[in-house]
Coordinates of C-alpha atoms in Angstrom, one line a residue:
M1 CA 6.3 -13.3 -14.5
V2 CA 4.4 -11.4 -11.7
T3 CA 6.4 -11.3 -8.5
S4 CA 5.4 -9.6 -5.4
R5 CA 7.2 -7.9 -2.2
R6 CA 5.4 -7.6 1.1
Y7 CA 6.0 -5.1 3.9
L8 CA 4.8 -4.3 7.5
I9 CA 2.7 -1.1 7.9
A10 CA 1.9 0.6 11.0
S11 CA -1.7 -0.5 12.1
S12 CA -2.7 2.9 12.4
L13 CA -2.0 4.2 9.2
A14 CA -3.4 1.2 7.7
R15 CA -6.5 2.1 9.6
L16 CA -6.3 5.8 8.1
I17 CA -6.3 4.3 4.5
R18 CA -9.1 2.3 5.0
K19 CA -11.2 5.3 6.5
E20 CA -10.4 6.8 3.5
R21 CA -10.5 4.3 0.5
G22 CA -12.7 1.5 2.2
G23 CA -11.9 -2.0 1.4
N24 CA -13.3 -5.5 0.3
R25 CA -13.6 -8.4 2.5
V26 CA -11.8 -11.5 1.4
T27 CA -11.8 -15.3 2.8
E28 CA -9.3 -17.6 2.1
G29 CA -9.2 -21.4 3.0
H30 CA -6.2 -23.2 2.2
F31 CA -5.7 -27.1 1.9
P32 CA -2.5 -29.0 3.4
N33 CA 0.7 -28.9 1.2
Q34 CA 1.4 -31.6 -1.0
A35 CA 4.5 -32.4 -2.9
D36 CA 5.1 -30.1 -5.7
R37 CA 1.8 -28.1 -5.6
S38 CA -0.7 -26.4 -2.9
S39 CA -4.2 -25.1 -3.7
F40 CA -6.5 -22.8 -1.6
V41 CA -10.2 -21.3 -2.2
V42 CA -11.0 -17.7 -2.5
V43 CA -14.4 -16.0 -1.7
E44 CA -14.5 -12.1 -2.2
G45 CA -18.0 -10.4 -2.6
D46 CA -20.2 -12.9 -4.6
K47 CA -17.3 -14.4 -6.6
G48 CA -15.5 -17.8 -5.6
S49 CA -12.2 -19.0 -7.1
L50 CA -10.1 -22.1 -6.8
V51 CA -6.5 -21.6 -7.1
L52 CA -3.7 -24.2 -7.6
V53 CA 0.0 -23.3 -7.2
H54 CA 2.6 -25.3 -9.3
A55 CA 6.1 -25.4 -8.5
S56 CA 8.7 -24.7 -11.6
S57 CA 12.1 -23.8 -11.9
G58 CA 11.2 -20.4 -12.9
G59 CA 9.0 -20.0 -9.6
P60 CA 5.6 -20.7 -8.5
I61 CA 2.9 -21.0 -11.1
E62 CA -0.4 -20.1 -10.1
E63 CA -3.9 -21.1 -12.0
R64 CA -7.0 -19.7 -10.9
T65 CA -10.5 -21.2 -11.9
E66 CA -13.7 -19.4 -11.1
V67 CA -16.3 -21.5 -8.9
P68 CA -19.9 -20.4 -8.2
R69 CA -19.9 -18.8 -4.7
A70 CA -21.7 -21.5 -3.0
H71 CA -19.3 -24.3 -4.1
A72 CA -16.6 -22.0 -2.9
E73 CA -18.0 -21.7 0.5
A74 CA -18.6 -25.5 0.7
L75 CA -14.8 -26.1 0.0
L76 CA -13.9 -23.2 2.8
D77 CA -15.7 -25.7 5.2
V78 CA -13.3 -28.5 4.8
T79 CA -10.1 -26.6 4.5
P80 CA -8.1 -26.8 7.6
G81 CA -6.7 -23.2 7.5
K82 CA -8.7 -20.2 6.9
L83 CA -8.1 -16.4 7.1
D84 CA -10.1 -13.5 6.6
Y85 CA -8.8 -9.8 5.4
L86 CA -9.8 -6.4 4.4
L87 CA -8.2 -5.5 1.0
T88 CA -7.8 -1.9 0.2
H89 CA -6.3 -0.7 -3.1
L90 CA -4.1 2.9 -3.1
T91 CA -2.7 4.0 -6.3
V92 CA 0.6 5.7 -6.3
G93 CA 1.8 7.1 -9.6
T94 CA 0.8 4.2 -12.0
R95 CA 1.2 1.5 -9.2
D96 CA -1.4 -0.4 -7.5
I97 CA -0.6 -1.0 -3.8
Q98 CA -2.7 -3.2 -1.8
I99 CA -3.3 -3.0 2.3
L100 CA -4.4 -6.0 3.9
R101 CA -5.8 -5.9 7.4
F102 CA -6.0 -9.7 8.5
V103 CA -8.8 -10.4 10.9
T104 CA -8.8 -14.0 11.1
P105 CA -6.8 -15.9 12.6
G106 CA -5.3 -12.7 14.4
P107 CA -4.7 -9.0 13.8
L108 CA -2.0 -8.1 11.3
D109 CA -1.5 -5.7 8.8
L110 CA 0.8 -5.7 5.7
I111 CA 1.5 -4.1 2.2
S112 CA 1.7 -6.1 -1.0
V113 CA 3.2 -4.6 -4.1
F114 CA 3.1 -6.5 -7.3
F115 CA 6.0 -6.2 -10.1
E116 CA 6.2 -7.7 -13.8
S117 CA 9.7 -8.9 -13.3
E118 CA 12.1 -9.4 -10.6
D119 CA 14.5 -6.7 -12.0
E120 CA 11.7 -4.2 -11.2
A121 CA 11.0 -5.7 -7.8
R122 CA 14.7 -5.7 -7.1
D123 CA 14.9 -1.8 -8.2
F124 CA 11.8 -0.9 -6.2
R125 CA 12.3 1.7 -3.5
P126 CA 10.0 1.6 -0.7
L127 CA 8.0 4.6 0.2
S128 CA 8.8 6.1 3.7
W129 CA 5.7 4.8 5.6
F130 CA 6.5 1.4 4.6
G131 CA 7.6 -0.7 7.4
D132 CA 10.2 -3.5 7.3
D133 CA 10.5 -5.7 4.1
V134 CA 9.3 -9.4 5.1
T135 CA 9.0 -10.9 1.5
M136 CA 11.3 -13.6 2.3
E137 CA 9.9 -14.3 5.9
V138 CA 7.6 -17.4 5.1
A139 CA 5.4 -16.5 8.3
Y140 CA 4.0 -13.7 6.5
Q141 CA 2.6 -15.4 3.5
N142 CA -0.9 -15.9 3.5
R143 CA -0.5 -19.8 3.7
S144 CA 1.7 -19.8 6.6
I145 CA -1.0 -17.4 8.2
A146 CA -3.7 -19.5 7.3
L147 CA -2.2 -22.8 8.5
E148 CA 0.2 -21.6 11.2
G149 CA -1.4 -18.5 12.6
A150 CA -0.7 -14.9 12.4
P151 CA 3.0 -13.8 13.4
Q152 CA 3.6 -11.4 16.4
A153 CA 4.6 -8.7 14.2
P154 CA 7.3 -5.7 15.5
D155 CA 5.9 -2.2 16.2
V156 CA 6.5 -0.2 13.2
P157 CA 8.0 3.5 13.5
M158 CA 6.7 6.4 12.3
S159 CA 7.6 10.1 11.5
N160 CA 5.8 13.2 10.7
G161 CA 7.7 13.0 7.4
A162 CA 6.2 9.5 6.7
L163 CA 2.5 10.6 7.7
N164 CA 2.8 13.4 5.4
S165 CA 3.8 11.4 2.4
L166 CA 1.1 9.0 2.9
L167 CA -1.5 12.2 3.1
D168 CA 0.0 13.1 -0.2
A169 CA -0.9 9.7 -1.7
L170 CA -4.3 9.7 -0.2
E171 CA -4.8 13.2 -1.6
N172 CA -3.5 12.4 -5.1
R173 CA -0.9 14.8 -4.7
Y174 CA 1.7 12.2 -5.0
V175 CA 3.5 11.1 -8.0
A176 CA 5.7 8.0 -8.2
P177 CA 9.1 8.4 -6.5
R178 CA 12.2 8.4 -8.4
G179 CA 13.2 4.7 -8.4
Y180 CA 9.8 3.4 -8.1
T181 CA 7.8 3.4 -11.3
A182 CA 10.5 4.6 -13.5
H183 CA 9.6 1.5 -16.0
H184 CA 5.9 3.3 -16.4
A185 CA 5.7 6.8 -15.4
P186 CA 5.2 8.8 -18.5
A187 CA 7.2 12.1 -19.1
R188 CA 6.2 15.3 -17.2
N189 CA 6.4 17.6 -19.7
Q190 CA 8.0 18.2 -23.2
A191 CA 10.5 20.5 -21.8
E192 CA 11.8 17.6 -19.8
Q193 CA 11.9 15.4 -23.1
G194 CA 14.0 17.6 -24.9
G195 CA 15.9 19.5 -22.2
G196 CA 15.3 22.8 -23.7
Q197 CA 13.3 24.8 -21.1
R198 CA 13.9 22.8 -17.9
N199 CA 16.0 25.5 -16.3
A200 CA 13.8 28.4 -17.3
P201 CA 13.7 31.4 -14.8
P202 CA 10.8 31.3 -12.4
P203 CA 8.1 33.9 -13.0
P204 CA 8.3 37.3 -11.6
P205 CA 6.7 37.9 -8.1
A206 CA 3.2 39.1 -7.8
A207 CA 4.5 42.4 -6.6
Q208 CA 6.1 43.0 -10.2
T209 CA 3.0 42.0 -12.2
G210 CA 0.5 44.1 -10.5
E211 CA -1.3 40.7 -9.3
R212 CA -2.8 40.2 -6.2
P213 CA -1.6 37.2 -4.2
T214 CA -4.1 34.5 -3.1
A215 CA -4.8 34.3 0.4
P216 CA -5.2 30.8 1.8
Q217 CA -8.7 29.9 2.9
R218 CA -9.4 29.8 6.2
G219 CA -9.6 26.9 8.3
V220 CA -7.8 25.1 5.9
L221 CA -4.2 23.4 6.8
S222 CA -2.0 23.7 4.1
R223 CA 1.6 22.7 2.8
P224 CA 3.7 24.6 0.2
A225 CA 3.8 22.7 -3.2
A226 CA 6.9 20.7 -3.6
P227 CA 9.2 22.1 -6.3
A228 CA 9.2 20.8 -9.5
D229 CA 12.0 18.3 -9.4
D230 CA 11.0 17.0 -6.0
D231 CA 7.6 15.9 -6.9
M232 CA 8.7 12.6 -8.5
R233 CA 10.0 11.1 -5.5
D234 CA 9.5 10.4 -1.8
D235 CA 12.0 12.6 -0.1
D236 CA 14.4 11.0 2.0
N237 CA 14.8 14.2 4.0
N238 CA 11.1 14.7 5.0
D239 CA 11.9 13.8 8.4
D240 CA 14.8 16.5 8.6
N241 CA 12.1 19.2 7.1
D242 CA 9.8 18.3 9.8
L243 CA 12.1 18.3 12.6
N244 CA 12.3 14.2 12.8
L245 CA 9.0 14.3 14.9
N246 CA 8.3 10.7 16.1
I247 CA 4.6 9.6 16.1
E248 CA 3.3 7.1 18.4
D249 CA 0.8 4.6 16.6
N250 CA -1.8 5.2 19.3
V251 CA -1.8 8.9 18.3
I252 CA -2.9 8.3 15.0
R253 CA -5.6 5.8 16.4
E254 CA -7.1 8.5 18.6
L255 CA -6.9 11.1 15.7
A256 CA -8.8 8.5 13.3
R257 CA -11.5 8.0 16.3
S258 CA -12.0 11.7 16.8
L259 CA -12.6 12.2 13.2
R260 CA -15.4 9.4 12.9
P261 CA -18.8 11.0 12.8
Q262 CA -20.5 11.5 16.2
R263 CA -24.1 10.0 16.5
R264 CA -26.7 12.3 17.9

């Protein structure tokens, strides 16, 4: 059974992700709750869907039926609760992370992560740029947001290490961290599978081989590559390595604004 967990995210980081990866606009209309089921309609692009959610002993069961967009829009007009959000997909390792920027009924940024089992969800370790876990808070569920309005989310603290972790993911330099996608991550190499050469000595320095070291390109900011044993996890010590620099949310906003192409 598919299950999910939901987290807060700093609005500036969500904006940075959308700037890099774009997003699709999604509209949902929710009907009033019934005794043992609920229903809502979804419009995304040129597609429409009617979704029925039934309660069961093992958790909610969702049944989705495609309908013509015109029919879905007609249903939207009679739903008492509506919401609009921008949906952005970000792949970290082998897992798809969804970033949701709610526009209607109010501004709110959330992360949704889906799992194939409760055990997998329970063992999940959030990344350093994730905010608080709000999975069990009804106010942050789509249905509640549509019918009751968006909650007043607290500010999400950020650090230099968290921003670096997100930039690694955006640059596709980040592999799933330890405890994050252990069920799906492939073996890194044959040496680690057999344990034969895992601790092999490093190659000799360039001075001994006669090779000239490669100089970094001018005008390009770069960070040293992570050691082989560290690139499978989101290092808990990033904040320490980066002098524990805290970053204000509006600083990232101003940076994203300054990077926007200027009109001539």
